[in-house]
Short mmCIF file of C-alpha atoms and ligand atoms in Angstrom, two decimals:
data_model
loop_
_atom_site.label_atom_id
_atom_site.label_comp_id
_atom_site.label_asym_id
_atom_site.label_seq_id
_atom_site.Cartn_x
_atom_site.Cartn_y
_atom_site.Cartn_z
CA UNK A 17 -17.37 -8.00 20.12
CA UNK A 18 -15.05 -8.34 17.50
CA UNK A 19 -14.80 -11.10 15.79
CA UNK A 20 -12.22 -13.32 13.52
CA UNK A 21 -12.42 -14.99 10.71
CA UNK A 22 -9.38 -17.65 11.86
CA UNK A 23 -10.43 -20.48 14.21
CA UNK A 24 -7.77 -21.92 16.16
CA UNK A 25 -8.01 -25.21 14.28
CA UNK A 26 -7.55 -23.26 11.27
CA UNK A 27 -4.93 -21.40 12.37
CA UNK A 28 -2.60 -23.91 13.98
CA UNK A 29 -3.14 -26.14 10.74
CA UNK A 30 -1.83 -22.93 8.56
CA UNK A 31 1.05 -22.10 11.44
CA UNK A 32 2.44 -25.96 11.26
CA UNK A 33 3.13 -24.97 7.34
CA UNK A 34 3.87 -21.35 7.57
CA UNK A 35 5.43 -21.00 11.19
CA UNK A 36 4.46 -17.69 12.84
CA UNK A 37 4.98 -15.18 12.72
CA UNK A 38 2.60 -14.12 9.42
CA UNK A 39 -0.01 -12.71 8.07
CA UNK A 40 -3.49 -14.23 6.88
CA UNK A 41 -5.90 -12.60 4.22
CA UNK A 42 -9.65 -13.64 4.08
CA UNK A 43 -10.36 -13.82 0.51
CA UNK A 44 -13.94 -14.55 1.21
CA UNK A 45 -14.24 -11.38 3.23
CA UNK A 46 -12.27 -8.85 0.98
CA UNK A 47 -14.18 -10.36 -2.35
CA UNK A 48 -17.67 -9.85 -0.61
CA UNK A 49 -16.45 -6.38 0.68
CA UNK A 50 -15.60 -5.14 -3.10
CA UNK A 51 -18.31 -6.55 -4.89
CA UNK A 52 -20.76 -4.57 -1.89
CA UNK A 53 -18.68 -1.24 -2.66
CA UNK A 54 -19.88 -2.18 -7.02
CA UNK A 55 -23.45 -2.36 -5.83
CA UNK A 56 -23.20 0.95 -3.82
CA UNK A 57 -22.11 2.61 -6.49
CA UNK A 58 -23.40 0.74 -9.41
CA UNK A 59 -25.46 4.31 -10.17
CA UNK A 60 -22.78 5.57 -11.57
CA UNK A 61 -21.83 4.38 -15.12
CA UNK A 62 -18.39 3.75 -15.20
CA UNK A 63 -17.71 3.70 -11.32
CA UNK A 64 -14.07 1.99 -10.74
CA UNK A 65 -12.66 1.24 -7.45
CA UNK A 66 -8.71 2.04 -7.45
CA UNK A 67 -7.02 -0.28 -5.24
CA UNK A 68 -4.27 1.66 -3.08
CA UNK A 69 -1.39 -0.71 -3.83
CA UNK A 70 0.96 0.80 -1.13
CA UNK A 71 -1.93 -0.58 1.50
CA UNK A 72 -0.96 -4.49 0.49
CA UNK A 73 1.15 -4.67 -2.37
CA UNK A 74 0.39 -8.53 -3.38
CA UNK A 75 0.33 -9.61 -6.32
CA UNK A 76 -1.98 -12.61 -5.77
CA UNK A 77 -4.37 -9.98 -4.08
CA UNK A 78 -4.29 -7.38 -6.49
CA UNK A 79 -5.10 -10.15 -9.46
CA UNK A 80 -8.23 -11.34 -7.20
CA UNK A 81 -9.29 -7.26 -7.28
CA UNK A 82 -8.69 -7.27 -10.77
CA UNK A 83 -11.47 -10.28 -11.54
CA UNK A 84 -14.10 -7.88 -8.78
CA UNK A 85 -13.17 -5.14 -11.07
CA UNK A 86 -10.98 -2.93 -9.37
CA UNK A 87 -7.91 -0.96 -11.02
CA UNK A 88 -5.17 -0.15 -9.38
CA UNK A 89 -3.38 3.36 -7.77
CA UNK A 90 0.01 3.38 -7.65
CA UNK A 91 3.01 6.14 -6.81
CA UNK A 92 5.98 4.81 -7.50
CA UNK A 93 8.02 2.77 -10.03
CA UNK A 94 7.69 -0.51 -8.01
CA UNK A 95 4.15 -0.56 -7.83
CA UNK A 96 3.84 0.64 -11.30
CA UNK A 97 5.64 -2.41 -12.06
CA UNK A 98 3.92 -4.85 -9.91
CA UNK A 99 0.73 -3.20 -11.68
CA UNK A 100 2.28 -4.24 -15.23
CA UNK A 101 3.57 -7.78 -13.81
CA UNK A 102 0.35 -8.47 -12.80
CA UNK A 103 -1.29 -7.33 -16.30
CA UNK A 104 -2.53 -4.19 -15.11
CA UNK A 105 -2.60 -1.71 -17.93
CA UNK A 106 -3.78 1.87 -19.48
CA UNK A 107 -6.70 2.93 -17.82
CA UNK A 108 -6.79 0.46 -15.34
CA UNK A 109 -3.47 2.22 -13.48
CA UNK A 110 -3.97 5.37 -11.58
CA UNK A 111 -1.04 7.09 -11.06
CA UNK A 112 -1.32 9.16 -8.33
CA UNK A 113 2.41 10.28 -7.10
CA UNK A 114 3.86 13.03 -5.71
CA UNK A 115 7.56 14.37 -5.71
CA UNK A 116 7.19 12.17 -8.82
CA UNK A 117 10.84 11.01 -10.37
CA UNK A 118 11.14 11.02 -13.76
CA UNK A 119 11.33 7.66 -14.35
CA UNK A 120 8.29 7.16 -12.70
CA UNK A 121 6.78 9.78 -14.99
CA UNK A 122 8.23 8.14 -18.07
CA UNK A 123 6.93 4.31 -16.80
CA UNK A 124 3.70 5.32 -16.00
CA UNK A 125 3.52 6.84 -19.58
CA UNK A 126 4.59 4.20 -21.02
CA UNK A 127 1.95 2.12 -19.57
CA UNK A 128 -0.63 4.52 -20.01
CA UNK A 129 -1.78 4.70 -16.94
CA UNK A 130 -3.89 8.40 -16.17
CA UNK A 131 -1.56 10.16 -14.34
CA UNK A 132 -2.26 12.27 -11.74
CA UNK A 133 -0.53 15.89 -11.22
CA UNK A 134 0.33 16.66 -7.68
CA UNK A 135 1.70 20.07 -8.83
CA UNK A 136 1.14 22.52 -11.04
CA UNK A 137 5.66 22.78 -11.72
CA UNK A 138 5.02 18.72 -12.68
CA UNK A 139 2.98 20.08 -16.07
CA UNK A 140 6.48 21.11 -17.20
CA UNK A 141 8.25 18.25 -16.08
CA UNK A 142 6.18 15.91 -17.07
CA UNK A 143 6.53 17.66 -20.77
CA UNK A 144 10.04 17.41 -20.41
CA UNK A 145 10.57 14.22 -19.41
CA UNK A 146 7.56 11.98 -20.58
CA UNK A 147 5.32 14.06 -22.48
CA UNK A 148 2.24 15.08 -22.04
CA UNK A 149 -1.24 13.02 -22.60
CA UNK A 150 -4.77 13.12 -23.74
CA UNK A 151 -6.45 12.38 -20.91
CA UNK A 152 -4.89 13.90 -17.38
CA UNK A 153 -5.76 14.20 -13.36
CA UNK A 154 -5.18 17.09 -11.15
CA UNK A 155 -5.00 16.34 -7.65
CA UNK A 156 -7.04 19.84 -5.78
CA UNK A 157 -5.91 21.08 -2.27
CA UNK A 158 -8.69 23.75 -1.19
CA UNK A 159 -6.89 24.74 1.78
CA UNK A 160 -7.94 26.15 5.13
CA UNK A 161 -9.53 22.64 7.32
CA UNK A 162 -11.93 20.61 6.08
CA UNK A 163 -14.81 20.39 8.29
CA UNK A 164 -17.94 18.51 8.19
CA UNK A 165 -20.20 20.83 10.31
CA UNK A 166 -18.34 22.04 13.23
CA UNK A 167 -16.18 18.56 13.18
CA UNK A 168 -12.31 19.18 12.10
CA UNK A 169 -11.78 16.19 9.61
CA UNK A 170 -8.58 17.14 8.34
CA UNK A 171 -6.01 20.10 7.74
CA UNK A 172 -5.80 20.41 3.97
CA UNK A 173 -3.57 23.58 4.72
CA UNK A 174 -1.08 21.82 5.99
CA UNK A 175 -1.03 18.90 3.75
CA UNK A 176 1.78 18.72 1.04
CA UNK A 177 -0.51 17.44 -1.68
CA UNK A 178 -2.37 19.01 -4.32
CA UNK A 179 -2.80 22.88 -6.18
CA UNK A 180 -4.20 25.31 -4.61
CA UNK A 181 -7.99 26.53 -6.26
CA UNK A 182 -5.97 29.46 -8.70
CA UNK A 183 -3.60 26.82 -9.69
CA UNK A 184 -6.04 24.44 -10.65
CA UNK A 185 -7.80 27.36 -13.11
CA UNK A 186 -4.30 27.76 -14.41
CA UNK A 187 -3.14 24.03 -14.67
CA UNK A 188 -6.57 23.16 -16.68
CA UNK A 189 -5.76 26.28 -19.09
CA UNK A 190 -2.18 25.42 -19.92
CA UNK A 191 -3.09 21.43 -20.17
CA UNK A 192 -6.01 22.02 -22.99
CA UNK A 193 -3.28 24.53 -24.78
CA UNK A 194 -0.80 21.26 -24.35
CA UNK A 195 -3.37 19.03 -26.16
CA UNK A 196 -5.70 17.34 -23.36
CA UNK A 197 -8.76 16.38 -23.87
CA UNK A 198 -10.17 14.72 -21.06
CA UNK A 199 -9.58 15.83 -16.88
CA UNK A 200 -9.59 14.36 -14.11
CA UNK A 201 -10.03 15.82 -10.42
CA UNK A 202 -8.77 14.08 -7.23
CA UNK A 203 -8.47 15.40 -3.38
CA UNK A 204 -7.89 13.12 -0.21
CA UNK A 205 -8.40 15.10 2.52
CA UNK A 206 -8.83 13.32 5.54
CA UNK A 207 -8.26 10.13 6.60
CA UNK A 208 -9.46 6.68 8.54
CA UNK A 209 -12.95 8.32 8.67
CA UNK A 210 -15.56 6.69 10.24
CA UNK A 211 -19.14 8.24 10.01
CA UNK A 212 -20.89 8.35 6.54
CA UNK A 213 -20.27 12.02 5.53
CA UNK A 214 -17.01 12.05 4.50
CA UNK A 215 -17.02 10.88 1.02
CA UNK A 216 -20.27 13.18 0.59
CA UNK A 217 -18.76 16.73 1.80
CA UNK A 218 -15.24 15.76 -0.48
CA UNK A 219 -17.62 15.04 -3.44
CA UNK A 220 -19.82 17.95 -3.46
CA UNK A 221 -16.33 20.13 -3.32
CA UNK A 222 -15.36 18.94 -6.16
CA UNK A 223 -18.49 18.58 -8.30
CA UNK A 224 -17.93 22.17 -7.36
CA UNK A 225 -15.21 22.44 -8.57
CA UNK A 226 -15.79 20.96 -11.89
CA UNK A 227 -18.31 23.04 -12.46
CA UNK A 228 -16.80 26.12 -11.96
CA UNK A 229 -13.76 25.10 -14.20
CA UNK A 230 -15.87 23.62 -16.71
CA UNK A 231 -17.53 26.94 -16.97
CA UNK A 232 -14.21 28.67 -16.49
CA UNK A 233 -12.17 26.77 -18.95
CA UNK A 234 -14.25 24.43 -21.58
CA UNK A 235 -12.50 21.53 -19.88
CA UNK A 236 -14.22 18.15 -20.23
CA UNK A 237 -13.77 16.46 -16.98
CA UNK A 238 -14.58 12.60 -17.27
CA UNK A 239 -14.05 11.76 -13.69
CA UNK A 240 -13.98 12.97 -9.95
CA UNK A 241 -11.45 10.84 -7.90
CA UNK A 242 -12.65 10.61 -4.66
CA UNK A 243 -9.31 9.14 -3.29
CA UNK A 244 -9.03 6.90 -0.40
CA UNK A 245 -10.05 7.61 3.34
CA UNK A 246 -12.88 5.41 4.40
CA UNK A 247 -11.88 4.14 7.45
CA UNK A 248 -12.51 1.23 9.46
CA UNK A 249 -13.32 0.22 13.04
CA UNK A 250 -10.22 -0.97 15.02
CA UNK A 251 -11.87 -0.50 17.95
CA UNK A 252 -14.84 -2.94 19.18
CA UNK A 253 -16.99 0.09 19.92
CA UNK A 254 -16.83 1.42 16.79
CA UNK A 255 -19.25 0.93 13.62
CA UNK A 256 -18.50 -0.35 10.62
CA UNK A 257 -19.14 2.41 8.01
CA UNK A 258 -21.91 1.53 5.17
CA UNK A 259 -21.38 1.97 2.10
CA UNK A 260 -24.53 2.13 0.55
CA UNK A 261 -25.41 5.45 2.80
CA UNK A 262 -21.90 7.06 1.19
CA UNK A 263 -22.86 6.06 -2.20
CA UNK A 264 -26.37 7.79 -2.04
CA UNK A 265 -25.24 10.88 -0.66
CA UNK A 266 -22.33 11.46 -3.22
CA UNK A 267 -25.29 10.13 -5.87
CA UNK A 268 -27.49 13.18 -4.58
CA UNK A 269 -24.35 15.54 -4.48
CA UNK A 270 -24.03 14.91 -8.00
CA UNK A 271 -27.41 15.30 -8.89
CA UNK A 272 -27.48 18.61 -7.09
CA UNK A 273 -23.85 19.49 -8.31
CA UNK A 274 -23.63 18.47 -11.86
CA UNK A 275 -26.75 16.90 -13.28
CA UNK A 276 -28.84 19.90 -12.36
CA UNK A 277 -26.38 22.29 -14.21
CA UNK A 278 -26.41 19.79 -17.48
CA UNK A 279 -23.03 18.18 -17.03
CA UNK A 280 -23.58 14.59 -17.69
CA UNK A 281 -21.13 11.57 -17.65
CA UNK A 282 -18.89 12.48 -15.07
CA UNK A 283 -17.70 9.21 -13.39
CA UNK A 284 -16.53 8.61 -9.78
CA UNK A 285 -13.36 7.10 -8.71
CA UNK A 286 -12.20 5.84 -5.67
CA UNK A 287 -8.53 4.53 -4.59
CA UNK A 288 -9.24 3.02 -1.27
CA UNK A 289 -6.82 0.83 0.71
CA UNK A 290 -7.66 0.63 4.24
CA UNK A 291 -11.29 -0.66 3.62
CA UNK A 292 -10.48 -2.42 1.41
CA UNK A 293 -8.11 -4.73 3.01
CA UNK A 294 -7.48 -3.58 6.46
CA UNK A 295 -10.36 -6.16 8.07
CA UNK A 296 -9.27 -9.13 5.65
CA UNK A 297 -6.01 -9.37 6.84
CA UNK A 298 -4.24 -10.49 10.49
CA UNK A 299 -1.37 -10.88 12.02
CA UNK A 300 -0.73 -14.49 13.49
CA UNK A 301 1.63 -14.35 16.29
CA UNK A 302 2.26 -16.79 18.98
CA UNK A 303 3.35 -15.82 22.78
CA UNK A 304 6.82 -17.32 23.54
CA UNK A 305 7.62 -15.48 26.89
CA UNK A 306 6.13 -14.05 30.01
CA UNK A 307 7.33 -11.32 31.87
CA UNK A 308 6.56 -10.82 35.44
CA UNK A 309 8.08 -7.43 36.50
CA UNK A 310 6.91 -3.97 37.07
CA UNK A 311 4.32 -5.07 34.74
CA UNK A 312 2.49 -8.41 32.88
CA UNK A 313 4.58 -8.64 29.46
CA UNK A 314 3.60 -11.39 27.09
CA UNK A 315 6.21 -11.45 24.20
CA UNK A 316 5.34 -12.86 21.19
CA UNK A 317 7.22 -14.01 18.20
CA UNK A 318 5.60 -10.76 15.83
CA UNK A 319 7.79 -7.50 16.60
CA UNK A 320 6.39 -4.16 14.99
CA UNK A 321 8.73 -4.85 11.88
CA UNK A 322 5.90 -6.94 10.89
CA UNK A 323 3.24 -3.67 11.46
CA UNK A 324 4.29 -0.78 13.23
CA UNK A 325 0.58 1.08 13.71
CA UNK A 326 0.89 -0.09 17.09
CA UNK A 327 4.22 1.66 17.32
CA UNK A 328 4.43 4.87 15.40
CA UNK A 329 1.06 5.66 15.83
CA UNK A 330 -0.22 4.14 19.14
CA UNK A 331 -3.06 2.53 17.03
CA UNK A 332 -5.20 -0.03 18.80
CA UNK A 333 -5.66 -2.94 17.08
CA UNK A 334 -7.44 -5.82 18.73
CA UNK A 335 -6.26 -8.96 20.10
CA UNK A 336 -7.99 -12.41 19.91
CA UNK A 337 -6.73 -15.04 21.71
CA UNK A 338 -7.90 -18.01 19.36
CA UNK A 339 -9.26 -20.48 21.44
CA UNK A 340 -10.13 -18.56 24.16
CA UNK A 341 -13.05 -16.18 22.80
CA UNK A 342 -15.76 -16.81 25.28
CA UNK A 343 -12.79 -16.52 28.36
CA UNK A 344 -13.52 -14.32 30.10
CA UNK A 345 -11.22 -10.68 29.93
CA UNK A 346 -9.37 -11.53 33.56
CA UNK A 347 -5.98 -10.24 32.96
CA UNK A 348 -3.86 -7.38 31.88
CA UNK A 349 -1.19 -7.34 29.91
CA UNK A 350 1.46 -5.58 27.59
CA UNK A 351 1.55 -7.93 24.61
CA UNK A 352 4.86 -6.70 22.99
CA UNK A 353 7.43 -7.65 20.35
CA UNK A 354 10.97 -8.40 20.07
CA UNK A 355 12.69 -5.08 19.00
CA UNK A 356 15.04 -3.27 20.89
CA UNK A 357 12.77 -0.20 20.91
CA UNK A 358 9.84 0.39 24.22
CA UNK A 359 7.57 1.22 21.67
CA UNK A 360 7.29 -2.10 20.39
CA UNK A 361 3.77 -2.75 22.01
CA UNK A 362 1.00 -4.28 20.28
CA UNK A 363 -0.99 -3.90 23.21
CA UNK A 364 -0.50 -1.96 26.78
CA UNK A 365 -2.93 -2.65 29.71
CA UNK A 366 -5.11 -4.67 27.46
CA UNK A 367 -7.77 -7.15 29.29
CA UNK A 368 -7.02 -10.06 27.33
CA UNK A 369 -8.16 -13.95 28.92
CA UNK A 370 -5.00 -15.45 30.55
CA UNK A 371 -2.74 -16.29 27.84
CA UNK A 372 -0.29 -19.30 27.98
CA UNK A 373 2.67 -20.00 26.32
CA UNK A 374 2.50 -21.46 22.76
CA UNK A 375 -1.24 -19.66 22.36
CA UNK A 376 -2.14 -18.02 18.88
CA UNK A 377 -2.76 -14.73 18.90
CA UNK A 378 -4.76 -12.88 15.91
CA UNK A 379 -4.02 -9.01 15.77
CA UNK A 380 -6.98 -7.53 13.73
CA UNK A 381 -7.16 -5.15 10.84
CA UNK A 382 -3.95 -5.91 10.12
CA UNK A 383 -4.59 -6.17 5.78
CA UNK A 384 -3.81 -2.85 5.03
CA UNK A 385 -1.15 -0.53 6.13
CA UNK A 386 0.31 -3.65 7.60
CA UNK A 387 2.86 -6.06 5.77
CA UNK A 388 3.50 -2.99 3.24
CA UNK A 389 5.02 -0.28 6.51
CA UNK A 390 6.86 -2.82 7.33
CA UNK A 391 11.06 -3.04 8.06
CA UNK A 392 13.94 -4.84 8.76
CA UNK A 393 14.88 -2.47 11.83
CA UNK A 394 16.83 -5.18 14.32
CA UNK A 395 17.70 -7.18 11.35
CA UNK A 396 14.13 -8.48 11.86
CA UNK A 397 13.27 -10.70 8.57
CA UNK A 398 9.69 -9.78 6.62
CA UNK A 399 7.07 -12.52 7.40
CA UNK A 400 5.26 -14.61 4.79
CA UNK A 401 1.90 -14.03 3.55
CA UNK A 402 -1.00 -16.23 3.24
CA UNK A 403 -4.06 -16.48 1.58
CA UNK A 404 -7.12 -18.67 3.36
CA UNK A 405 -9.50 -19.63 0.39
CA UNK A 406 -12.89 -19.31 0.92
CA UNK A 407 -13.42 -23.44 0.92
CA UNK A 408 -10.82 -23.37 3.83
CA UNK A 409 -7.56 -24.44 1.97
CA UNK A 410 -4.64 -21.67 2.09
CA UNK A 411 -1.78 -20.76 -0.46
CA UNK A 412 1.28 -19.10 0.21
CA UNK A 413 1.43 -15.45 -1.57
CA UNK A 414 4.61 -14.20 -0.33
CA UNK A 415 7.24 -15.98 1.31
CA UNK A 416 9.07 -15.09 4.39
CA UNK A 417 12.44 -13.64 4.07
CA UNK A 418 15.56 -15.50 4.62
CA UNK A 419 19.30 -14.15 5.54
CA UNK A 420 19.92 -14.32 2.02
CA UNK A 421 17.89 -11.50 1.58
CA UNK A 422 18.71 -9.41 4.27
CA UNK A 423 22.26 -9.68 2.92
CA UNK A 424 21.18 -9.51 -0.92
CA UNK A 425 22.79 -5.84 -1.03
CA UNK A 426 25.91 -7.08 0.05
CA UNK A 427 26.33 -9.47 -2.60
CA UNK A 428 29.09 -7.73 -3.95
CA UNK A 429 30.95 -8.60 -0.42
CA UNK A 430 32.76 -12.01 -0.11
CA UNK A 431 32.44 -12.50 3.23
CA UNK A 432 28.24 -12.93 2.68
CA UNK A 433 28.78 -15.12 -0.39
CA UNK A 434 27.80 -17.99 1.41
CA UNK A 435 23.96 -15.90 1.87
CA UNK A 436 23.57 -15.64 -1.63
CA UNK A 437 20.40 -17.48 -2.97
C1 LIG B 513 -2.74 6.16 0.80
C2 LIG B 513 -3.52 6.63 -0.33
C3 LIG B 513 -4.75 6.04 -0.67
C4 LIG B 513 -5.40 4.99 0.18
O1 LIG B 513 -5.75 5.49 1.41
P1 LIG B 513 -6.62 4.62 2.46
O2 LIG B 513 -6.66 5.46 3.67
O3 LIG B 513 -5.87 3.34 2.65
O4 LIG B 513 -7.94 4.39 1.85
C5 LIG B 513 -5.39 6.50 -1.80
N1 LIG B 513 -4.86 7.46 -2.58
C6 LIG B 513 -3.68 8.06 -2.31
C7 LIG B 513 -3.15 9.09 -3.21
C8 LIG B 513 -2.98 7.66 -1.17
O5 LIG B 513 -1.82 8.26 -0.87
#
């Protein structure tokens, strides 16, 4: 059973200050969670966690990272400048972009943040426009699928991302004769996994790979970026993964890898988002209609401009009727959203306990890849943001939108003059 970490108490006391609907971050829960991910890695000297900005883009959050020790990946020039804003800086920004404007090239320069080459053209480019620094990342795409036994996990060949194996012998060459000194190598090559072996299979490629191109090229490569891609169960049947069992088996792929073939120091680096965030976050909604007609609608006051897995994706994320947790599963429904779209369904034929008007519903795994996708499609306005502290009290970290800022890129238009904040 799935359980959350809002009790209706709780909830109705944060939804008489912040109405619904909105979403609610655990900082207990995401603290605990990074601080575990330290200790799993914590063989590694010089491990640093990477938070995926585009996955919750909050300031407030990304300072309470900061303290557990996590850095920040960004890839574009707003998160580059949240990243600065919130006193981000140098090594401590990833940058890992790709169809990278120049701007973004020249900010995240600027900041020194280690940027990270999606292409083997950007060398040029990034000459051109920003010049070119010390220390440097090259983002690898081997190709072909990537498999895990006889499991598919993901179609690099088909991905836009990355060099190719000859460009990356190429890249390294023409970087050391541009002055670098230290390399980087990243890959994300398959998503939401759940199972332990991910992490392990993309590691030992590119120990691999760092080994061949140290031997290749001279390069000194200081760290393997192992991206983001740990995934996390939506569904209640699903297992949580464990950390500690990834962390040993990319700890004996680089024994096997590297240490046994004398190359010392490397560190790893992850960028995750999802599990980082996605369990520590929900989205409070509260039913305002029933439907009685072909089917058993309940609409509630959340639409998928406030998360849109449901929607674009058919992702199942689970429902909690807060109050009701023991009731017992009696009744199907649709639980949908306002839009003027039939895919705005947070749930279709879901057993859910009967729901009544005015209940609280919590829609899990909401804190990543949820507030961030989110649009104004319908004129629908962005919801707040709010943070429950882990002695119960709760702060506002965003608020919701108004009109005014719906309207804000008209305010060169009379006629929405009277929006203007
Ligand atoms: C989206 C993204 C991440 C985070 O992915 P998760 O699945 O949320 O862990 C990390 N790195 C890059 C380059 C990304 O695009």
């Amino acid at each position: 059973m799935k359980k959350t970490f809002l009790t209706k108490a709780k909830a109705e006391e944060i939804a008489s200050v912040y109405p619904t609907p909105l979403h609610v971050y655990d900082e207990k829960g995401f603290c605990d969670n990074a601080d575990d991910l330290y200790d799993a890695f914590s063989w590694n000297d010089g491990y640093k966690e990477y938070f995926a900005v585009k996955a919750t883009p909050n300031p407030t959050i990304l300072k309470i990272l900061q303290k557990h020790g996590c850095g920040v990946d960004c890839s574009s020039l707003t998160e580059l400048l949240m990243a600065d804003a919130c006193g981000f800086c140098g090594d401590e920004i990833m940058f890992s972009s790709n169809e990278t404007a120049a701007e973004e090239f020249v900010l995240a320069k600027k900041l020194g943040a280690i940027i990270n080459l999606d292409d083997i053209t950007h060398i040029d480019y990034l000459k051109k426009h920003a010049g070119i620094p010390k220390k440097i990342c090259l983002r690898y795409n081997p190709g072909g699928d990537f498999t895990i036994g006889n499991r598919i996990m993901g179609n690099p060949a088909d991905a836009k991302y990355g060099l190719t194996r000859p460009q990356m012998s190429e890249a390294v060459k023409r970087l050391i004769a541009e002055g670098v000194e230290e390399f980087g190598i990243h890959a994300f090559l398959a998503s939401n996994t759940l199972g332990n072996d991910y992490y392990p299979e993309l590691a030992r490629i590119l120990f691999k790979t760092v080994r061949e191109l140290t031997e290749e090229t001279g390069a000194k490569f200081v760290f393997v970026n192992l991206s983001g891609g740990i995934g996390i169960p939506y569904r209640p049947d699903q297992e949580k993964n464990d950390v500690h069992i990834i962390a040993e088996g990319v700890r004996k792929a680089y024994e096997k890898e590297l240490l046994d073939h004398g190359i010392c120091g490397v560190k790893i680096f992850t960028e995750l988002g999802r599990y980082m965030m996605g369990p520590y976050g929900v989205l409070l909604t509260r039913a305002i209609h029933f439907k009685h007609t072909h089917k058993e609608y309940v609409g509630v006051d959340a639409c998928a401009a406030h998360l849109m897995r449901p929607a674009i994706y058919g992702a199942y994320h689970h429902i909690t009727v807060l109050g009701k947790e023991n009731a017992p599963c009696d009744h199907t429904y649709d639980v949908v959203g306002s839009l003027c779209e039939n895919s705005d369904k947070f749930a279709v034929d879901r057993p859910l306990p009967e729901i009544e008007i005015g209940d609280l519903l919590v829609i899990h795994d909401a804190g990543a890849h949820g507030f961030s996708m989110g649009y104004n499609y319908n004129g629908k306005l962005r919801s707040a943001e709010v943070l429950l502290h882990p002695d119960g009290t709760f702060e506002r970290i965003r608020r919701a939108e108004t009109p005014a800022d719906y309207f804000a890129t008209f305010d060169f238009m009379p006629e929405f003059s009277q929006y203007k904040r």
